[in-house]
Amino acid sequence: MKLSIVVPCYNEEESIPYFYKEIKKVIKIMDVELELLLVNDGSSDKTLDVIKSLADDSSVKYIS
């Protein structure tokens, strides 16, 4: 089974790595395939840079 999660992100550079780490833990327990779509909603901080770095994981996609 595949689980898709869409997350709007606005000035969340500090919290996104924690969210990602925790969601990966939960997904492992659930034994499902993850599709995580992070949507940068016009952030003025480094949110987009953080999101892009997470996109190295093939389950993570982003829109800005």
PDB file of N, CA and C in Angstrom:
ATOM      1  N   MET A   1       0.842  -1.162   0.000  1.00  0.00           N
ATOM      2  CA  MET A   1       0.000   0.000   0.000  1.00  0.00           C
ATOM      3  C   MET A   1       0.900   1.243   0.000  1.00  0.00           C
ATOM      4  N   LYS A   2       0.425   2.284  -0.659  1.00  0.00           N
ATOM      5  CA  LYS A   2       1.168   3.538  -0.728  1.00  0.00           C
ATOM      6  C   LYS A   2       0.407   4.617   0.031  1.00  0.00           C
ATOM      7  N   LEU A   3       1.142   5.369   0.835  1.00  0.00           N
ATOM      8  CA  LEU A   3       0.571   6.473   1.599  1.00  0.00           C
ATOM      9  C   LEU A   3       1.183   7.764   1.093  1.00  0.00           C
ATOM     10  N   SER A   4       0.338   8.683   0.630  1.00  0.00           N
ATOM     11  CA  SER A   4       0.799   9.996   0.171  1.00  0.00           C
ATOM     12  C   SER A   4       0.429  11.040   1.207  1.00  0.00           C
ATOM     13  N   ILE A   5       1.424  11.847   1.583  1.00  0.00           N
ATOM     14  CA  ILE A   5       1.214  12.907   2.566  1.00  0.00           C
ATOM     15  C   ILE A   5       1.643  14.219   1.931  1.00  0.00           C
ATOM     16  N   VAL A   6       0.741  15.198   1.932  1.00  0.00           N
ATOM     17  CA  VAL A   6       1.035  16.523   1.406  1.00  0.00           C
ATOM     18  C   VAL A   6       1.173  17.473   2.587  1.00  0.00           C
ATOM     19  N   VAL A   7       2.325  18.183   2.642  1.00  0.00           N
ATOM     20  CA  VAL A   7       2.610  19.041   3.787  1.00  0.00           C
ATOM     21  C   VAL A   7       2.922  20.461   3.309  1.00  0.00           C
ATOM     22  N   PRO A   8       2.044  21.425   3.624  1.00  0.00           N
ATOM     23  CA  PRO A   8       2.373  22.819   3.313  1.00  0.00           C
ATOM     24  C   PRO A   8       3.460  23.308   4.274  1.00  0.00           C
ATOM     25  N   CYS A   9       4.437  24.033   3.747  1.00  0.00           N
ATOM     26  CA  CYS A   9       5.572  24.487   4.554  1.00  0.00           C
ATOM     27  C   CYS A   9       5.761  25.992   4.370  1.00  0.00           C
ATOM     28  N   TYR A  10       5.716  26.719   5.460  1.00  0.00           N
ATOM     29  CA  TYR A  10       5.957  28.157   5.416  1.00  0.00           C
ATOM     30  C   TYR A  10       6.890  28.522   6.563  1.00  0.00           C
ATOM     31  N   ASN A  11       8.111  28.908   6.217  1.00  0.00           N
ATOM     32  CA  ASN A  11       9.133  29.264   7.212  1.00  0.00           C
ATOM     33  C   ASN A  11       9.289  28.167   8.272  1.00  0.00           C
ATOM     34  N   GLU A  12       9.548  26.962   7.790  1.00  0.00           N
ATOM     35  CA  GLU A  12       9.657  25.782   8.654  1.00  0.00           C
ATOM     36  C   GLU A  12      11.041  25.154   8.599  1.00  0.00           C
ATOM     37  N   GLU A  13      12.073  25.926   8.271  1.00  0.00           N
ATOM     38  CA  GLU A  13      13.407  25.338   8.096  1.00  0.00           C
ATOM     39  C   GLU A  13      13.880  24.544   9.310  1.00  0.00           C
ATOM     40  N   GLU A  14      13.514  24.948  10.496  1.00  0.00           N
ATOM     41  CA  GLU A  14      13.964  24.253  11.698  1.00  0.00           C
ATOM     42  C   GLU A  14      13.146  22.999  12.004  1.00  0.00           C
ATOM     43  N   SER A  15      11.881  23.002  11.671  1.00  0.00           N
ATOM     44  CA  SER A  15      11.029  21.877  12.061  1.00  0.00           C
ATOM     45  C   SER A  15      10.941  20.765  11.020  1.00  0.00           C
ATOM     46  N   ILE A  16      11.190  21.062   9.768  1.00  0.00           N
ATOM     47  CA  ILE A  16      11.047  20.047   8.725  1.00  0.00           C
ATOM     48  C   ILE A  16      11.948  18.835   8.954  1.00  0.00           C
ATOM     49  N   PRO A  17      13.227  19.000   9.303  1.00  0.00           N
ATOM     50  CA  PRO A  17      14.043  17.794   9.542  1.00  0.00           C
ATOM     51  C   PRO A  17      13.498  16.893  10.654  1.00  0.00           C
ATOM     52  N   TYR A  18      12.953  17.491  11.704  1.00  0.00           N
ATOM     53  CA  TYR A  18      12.364  16.696  12.790  1.00  0.00           C
ATOM     54  C   TYR A  18      11.107  15.971  12.315  1.00  0.00           C
ATOM     55  N   PHE A  19      10.279  16.677  11.574  1.00  0.00           N
ATOM     56  CA  PHE A  19       9.067  16.071  11.026  1.00  0.00           C
ATOM     57  C   PHE A  19       9.431  14.878  10.135  1.00  0.00           C
ATOM     58  N   TYR A  20      10.392  15.088   9.256  1.00  0.00           N
ATOM     59  CA  TYR A  20      10.826  14.035   8.333  1.00  0.00           C
ATOM     60  C   TYR A  20      11.316  12.806   9.103  1.00  0.00           C
ATOM     61  N   LYS A  21      12.157  13.029  10.097  1.00  0.00           N
ATOM     62  CA  LYS A  21      12.700  11.929  10.898  1.00  0.00           C
ATOM     63  C   LYS A  21      11.584  11.131  11.564  1.00  0.00           C
ATOM     64  N   GLU A  22      10.618  11.822  12.145  1.00  0.00           N
ATOM     65  CA  GLU A  22       9.530  11.148  12.855  1.00  0.00           C
ATOM     66  C   GLU A  22       8.574  10.442  11.902  1.00  0.00           C
ATOM     67  N   ILE A  23       8.288  11.051  10.769  1.00  0.00           N
ATOM     68  CA  ILE A  23       7.360  10.419   9.819  1.00  0.00           C
ATOM     69  C   ILE A  23       7.990   9.147   9.250  1.00  0.00           C
ATOM     70  N   LYS A  24       9.302   9.154   9.043  1.00  0.00           N
ATOM     71  CA  LYS A  24       9.981   7.953   8.546  1.00  0.00           C
ATOM     72  C   LYS A  24       9.903   6.819   9.574  1.00  0.00           C
ATOM     73  N   LYS A  25       9.984   7.135  10.859  1.00  0.00           N
ATOM     74  CA  LYS A  25       9.849   6.122  11.908  1.00  0.00           C
ATOM     75  C   LYS A  25       8.461   5.481  11.861  1.00  0.00           C
ATOM     76  N   VAL A  26       7.453   6.314  11.750  1.00  0.00           N
ATOM     77  CA  VAL A  26       6.069   5.821  11.745  1.00  0.00           C
ATOM     78  C   VAL A  26       5.809   4.969  10.507  1.00  0.00           C
ATOM     79  N   ILE A  27       6.297   5.425   9.366  1.00  0.00           N
ATOM     80  CA  ILE A  27       6.086   4.684   8.119  1.00  0.00           C
ATOM     81  C   ILE A  27       6.734   3.303   8.199  1.00  0.00           C
ATOM     82  N   LYS A  28       7.894   3.230   8.809  1.00  0.00           N
ATOM     83  CA  LYS A  28       8.581   1.939   8.954  1.00  0.00           C
ATOM     84  C   LYS A  28       7.724   0.964   9.770  1.00  0.00           C
ATOM     85  N   ILE A  29       7.116   1.465  10.826  1.00  0.00           N
ATOM     86  CA  ILE A  29       6.257   0.634  11.675  1.00  0.00           C
ATOM     87  C   ILE A  29       5.007   0.188  10.908  1.00  0.00           C
ATOM     88  N   MET A  30       4.463   1.106  10.096  1.00  0.00           N
ATOM     89  CA  MET A  30       3.240   0.811   9.346  1.00  0.00           C
ATOM     90  C   MET A  30       3.489  -0.102   8.160  1.00  0.00           C
ATOM     91  N   ASP A  31       4.733  -0.196   7.720  1.00  0.00           N
ATOM     92  CA  ASP A  31       5.090  -1.029   6.588  1.00  0.00           C
ATOM     93  C   ASP A  31       4.287  -0.659   5.335  1.00  0.00           C
ATOM     94  N   VAL A  32       4.328   0.627   4.991  1.00  0.00           N
ATOM     95  CA  VAL A  32       3.708   1.119   3.765  1.00  0.00           C
ATOM     96  C   VAL A  32       4.752   1.895   2.966  1.00  0.00           C
ATOM     97  N   GLU A  33       4.467   2.081   1.686  1.00  0.00           N
ATOM     98  CA  GLU A  33       5.335   2.898   0.846  1.00  0.00           C
ATOM     99  C   GLU A  33       4.928   4.360   1.028  1.00  0.00           C
ATOM    100  N   LEU A  34       5.901   5.214   1.231  1.00  0.00           N
ATOM    101  CA  LEU A  34       5.631   6.633   1.491  1.00  0.00           C
ATOM    102  C   LEU A  34       5.873   7.479   0.250  1.00  0.00           C
ATOM    103  N   GLU A  35       4.977   8.417   0.030  1.00  0.00           N
ATOM    104  CA  GLU A  35       5.187   9.505  -0.910  1.00  0.00           C
ATOM    105  C   GLU A  35       4.938  10.780  -0.106  1.00  0.00           C
ATOM    106  N   LEU A  36       5.990  11.548   0.112  1.00  0.00           N
ATOM    107  CA  LEU A  36       5.899  12.768   0.909  1.00  0.00           C
ATOM    108  C   LEU A  36       6.079  13.961  -0.014  1.00  0.00           C
ATOM    109  N   LEU A  37       5.039  14.771  -0.130  1.00  0.00           N
ATOM    110  CA  LEU A  37       5.087  15.955  -0.981  1.00  0.00           C
ATOM    111  C   LEU A  37       5.133  17.190  -0.088  1.00  0.00           C
ATOM    112  N   LEU A  38       6.270  17.872  -0.110  1.00  0.00           N
ATOM    113  CA  LEU A  38       6.462  19.080   0.682  1.00  0.00           C
ATOM    114  C   LEU A  38       6.236  20.291  -0.220  1.00  0.00           C
ATOM    115  N   VAL A  39       5.344  21.174   0.183  1.00  0.00           N
ATOM    116  CA  VAL A  39       4.983  22.326  -0.632  1.00  0.00           C
ATOM    117  C   VAL A  39       5.493  23.588   0.044  1.00  0.00           C
ATOM    118  N   ASN A  40       6.514  24.198  -0.547  1.00  0.00           N
ATOM    119  CA  ASN A  40       7.033  25.458  -0.030  1.00  0.00           C
ATOM    120  C   ASN A  40       6.044  26.554  -0.408  1.00  0.00           C
ATOM    121  N   ASP A  41       5.496  27.205   0.587  1.00  0.00           N
ATOM    122  CA  ASP A  41       4.415  28.171   0.383  1.00  0.00           C
ATOM    123  C   ASP A  41       4.926  29.610   0.511  1.00  0.00           C
ATOM    124  N   GLY A  42       6.022  29.920  -0.207  1.00  0.00           N
ATOM    125  CA  GLY A  42       6.536  31.292  -0.217  1.00  0.00           C
ATOM    126  C   GLY A  42       7.386  31.641   0.984  1.00  0.00           C
ATOM    127  N   SER A  43       8.066  30.671   1.544  1.00  0.00           N
ATOM    128  CA  SER A  43       8.892  30.900   2.727  1.00  0.00           C
ATOM    129  C   SER A  43       9.987  31.929   2.457  1.00  0.00           C
ATOM    130  N   SER A  44      10.314  32.713   3.500  1.00  0.00           N
ATOM    131  CA  SER A  44      11.379  33.705   3.373  1.00  0.00           C
ATOM    132  C   SER A  44      12.667  33.245   4.072  1.00  0.00           C
ATOM    133  N   ASP A  45      12.630  32.062   4.667  1.00  0.00           N
ATOM    134  CA  ASP A  45      13.826  31.505   5.306  1.00  0.00           C
ATOM    135  C   ASP A  45      14.429  30.436   4.386  1.00  0.00           C
ATOM    136  N   LYS A  46      15.134  29.490   4.926  1.00  0.00           N
ATOM    137  CA  LYS A  46      15.800  28.467   4.118  1.00  0.00           C
ATOM    138  C   LYS A  46      14.979  27.177   3.991  1.00  0.00           C
ATOM    139  N   THR A  47      13.682  27.310   4.120  1.00  0.00           N
ATOM    140  CA  THR A  47      12.806  26.148   4.011  1.00  0.00           C
ATOM    141  C   THR A  47      13.024  25.399   2.698  1.00  0.00           C
ATOM    142  N   LEU A  48      13.087  26.105   1.597  1.00  0.00           N
ATOM    143  CA  LEU A  48      13.256  25.441   0.307  1.00  0.00           C
ATOM    144  C   LEU A  48      14.572  24.672   0.242  1.00  0.00           C
ATOM    145  N   ASP A  49      15.632  25.222   0.770  1.00  0.00           N
ATOM    146  CA  ASP A  49      16.924  24.521   0.783  1.00  0.00           C
ATOM    147  C   ASP A  49      16.841  23.222   1.586  1.00  0.00           C
ATOM    148  N   VAL A  50      16.172  23.278   2.712  1.00  0.00           N
ATOM    149  CA  VAL A  50      16.011  22.084   3.550  1.00  0.00           C
ATOM    150  C   VAL A  50      15.180  21.037   2.808  1.00  0.00           C
ATOM    151  N   ILE A  51      14.107  21.480   2.192  1.00  0.00           N
ATOM    152  CA  ILE A  51      13.248  20.562   1.436  1.00  0.00           C
ATOM    153  C   ILE A  51      14.037  19.911   0.301  1.00  0.00           C
ATOM    154  N   LYS A  52      14.790  20.708  -0.421  1.00  0.00           N
ATOM    155  CA  LYS A  52      15.587  20.162  -1.526  1.00  0.00           C
ATOM    156  C   LYS A  52      16.575  19.111  -1.037  1.00  0.00           C
ATOM    157  N   SER A  53      17.173  19.335   0.117  1.00  0.00           N
ATOM    158  CA  SER A  53      18.127  18.356   0.644  1.00  0.00           C
ATOM    159  C   SER A  53      17.431  17.047   1.008  1.00  0.00           C
ATOM    160  N   LEU A  54      16.194  17.122   1.463  1.00  0.00           N
ATOM    161  CA  LEU A  54      15.441  15.909   1.787  1.00  0.00           C
ATOM    162  C   LEU A  54      15.011  15.155   0.535  1.00  0.00           C
ATOM    163  N   ALA A  55      14.929  15.860  -0.578  1.00  0.00           N
ATOM    164  CA  ALA A  55      14.491  15.241  -1.832  1.00  0.00           C
ATOM    165  C   ALA A  55      15.521  14.257  -2.379  1.00  0.00           C
ATOM    166  N   ASP A  56      16.675  14.129  -1.721  1.00  0.00           N
ATOM    167  CA  ASP A  56      17.621  13.062  -2.075  1.00  0.00           C
ATOM    168  C   ASP A  56      16.991  11.694  -1.809  1.00  0.00           C
ATOM    169  N   ASP A  57      16.039  11.681  -0.892  1.00  0.00           N
ATOM    170  CA  ASP A  57      15.261  10.482  -0.609  1.00  0.00           C
ATOM    171  C   ASP A  57      14.187  10.382  -1.705  1.00  0.00           C
ATOM    172  N   SER A  58      14.163   9.282  -2.417  1.00  0.00           N
ATOM    173  CA  SER A  58      13.235   9.147  -3.557  1.00  0.00           C
ATOM    174  C   SER A  58      11.758   9.204  -3.163  1.00  0.00           C
ATOM    175  N   SER A  59      11.460   9.048  -1.882  1.00  0.00           N
ATOM    176  CA  SER A  59      10.062   9.122  -1.444  1.00  0.00           C
ATOM    177  C   SER A  59       9.611  10.562  -1.224  1.00  0.00           C
ATOM    178  N   VAL A  60      10.556  11.506  -1.276  1.00  0.00           N
ATOM    179  CA  VAL A  60      10.251  12.918  -1.028  1.00  0.00           C
ATOM    180  C   VAL A  60      10.225  13.695  -2.340  1.00  0.00           C
ATOM    181  N   LYS A  61       9.149  14.426  -2.552  1.00  0.00           N
ATOM    182  CA  LYS A  61       9.012  15.329  -3.695  1.00  0.00           C
ATOM    183  C   LYS A  61       8.708  16.711  -3.131  1.00  0.00           C
ATOM    184  N   TYR A  62       8.948  17.724  -3.943  1.00  0.00           N
ATOM    185  CA  TYR A  62       8.620  19.080  -3.475  1.00  0.00           C
ATOM    186  C   TYR A  62       8.112  19.959  -4.598  1.00  0.00           C
ATOM    187  N   ILE A  63       7.368  20.954  -4.203  1.00  0.00           N
ATOM    188  CA  ILE A  63       6.857  21.999  -5.097  1.00  0.00           C
ATOM    189  C   ILE A  63       7.144  23.317  -4.418  1.00  0.00           C
ATOM    190  N   SER A  64       7.581  24.290  -5.201  1.00  0.00           N
ATOM    191  CA  SER A  64       7.812  25.620  -4.634  1.00  0.00           C
ATOM    192  C   SER A  64       7.154  26.646  -5.534  1.00  0.00           C
TER     193      SER A  64
END
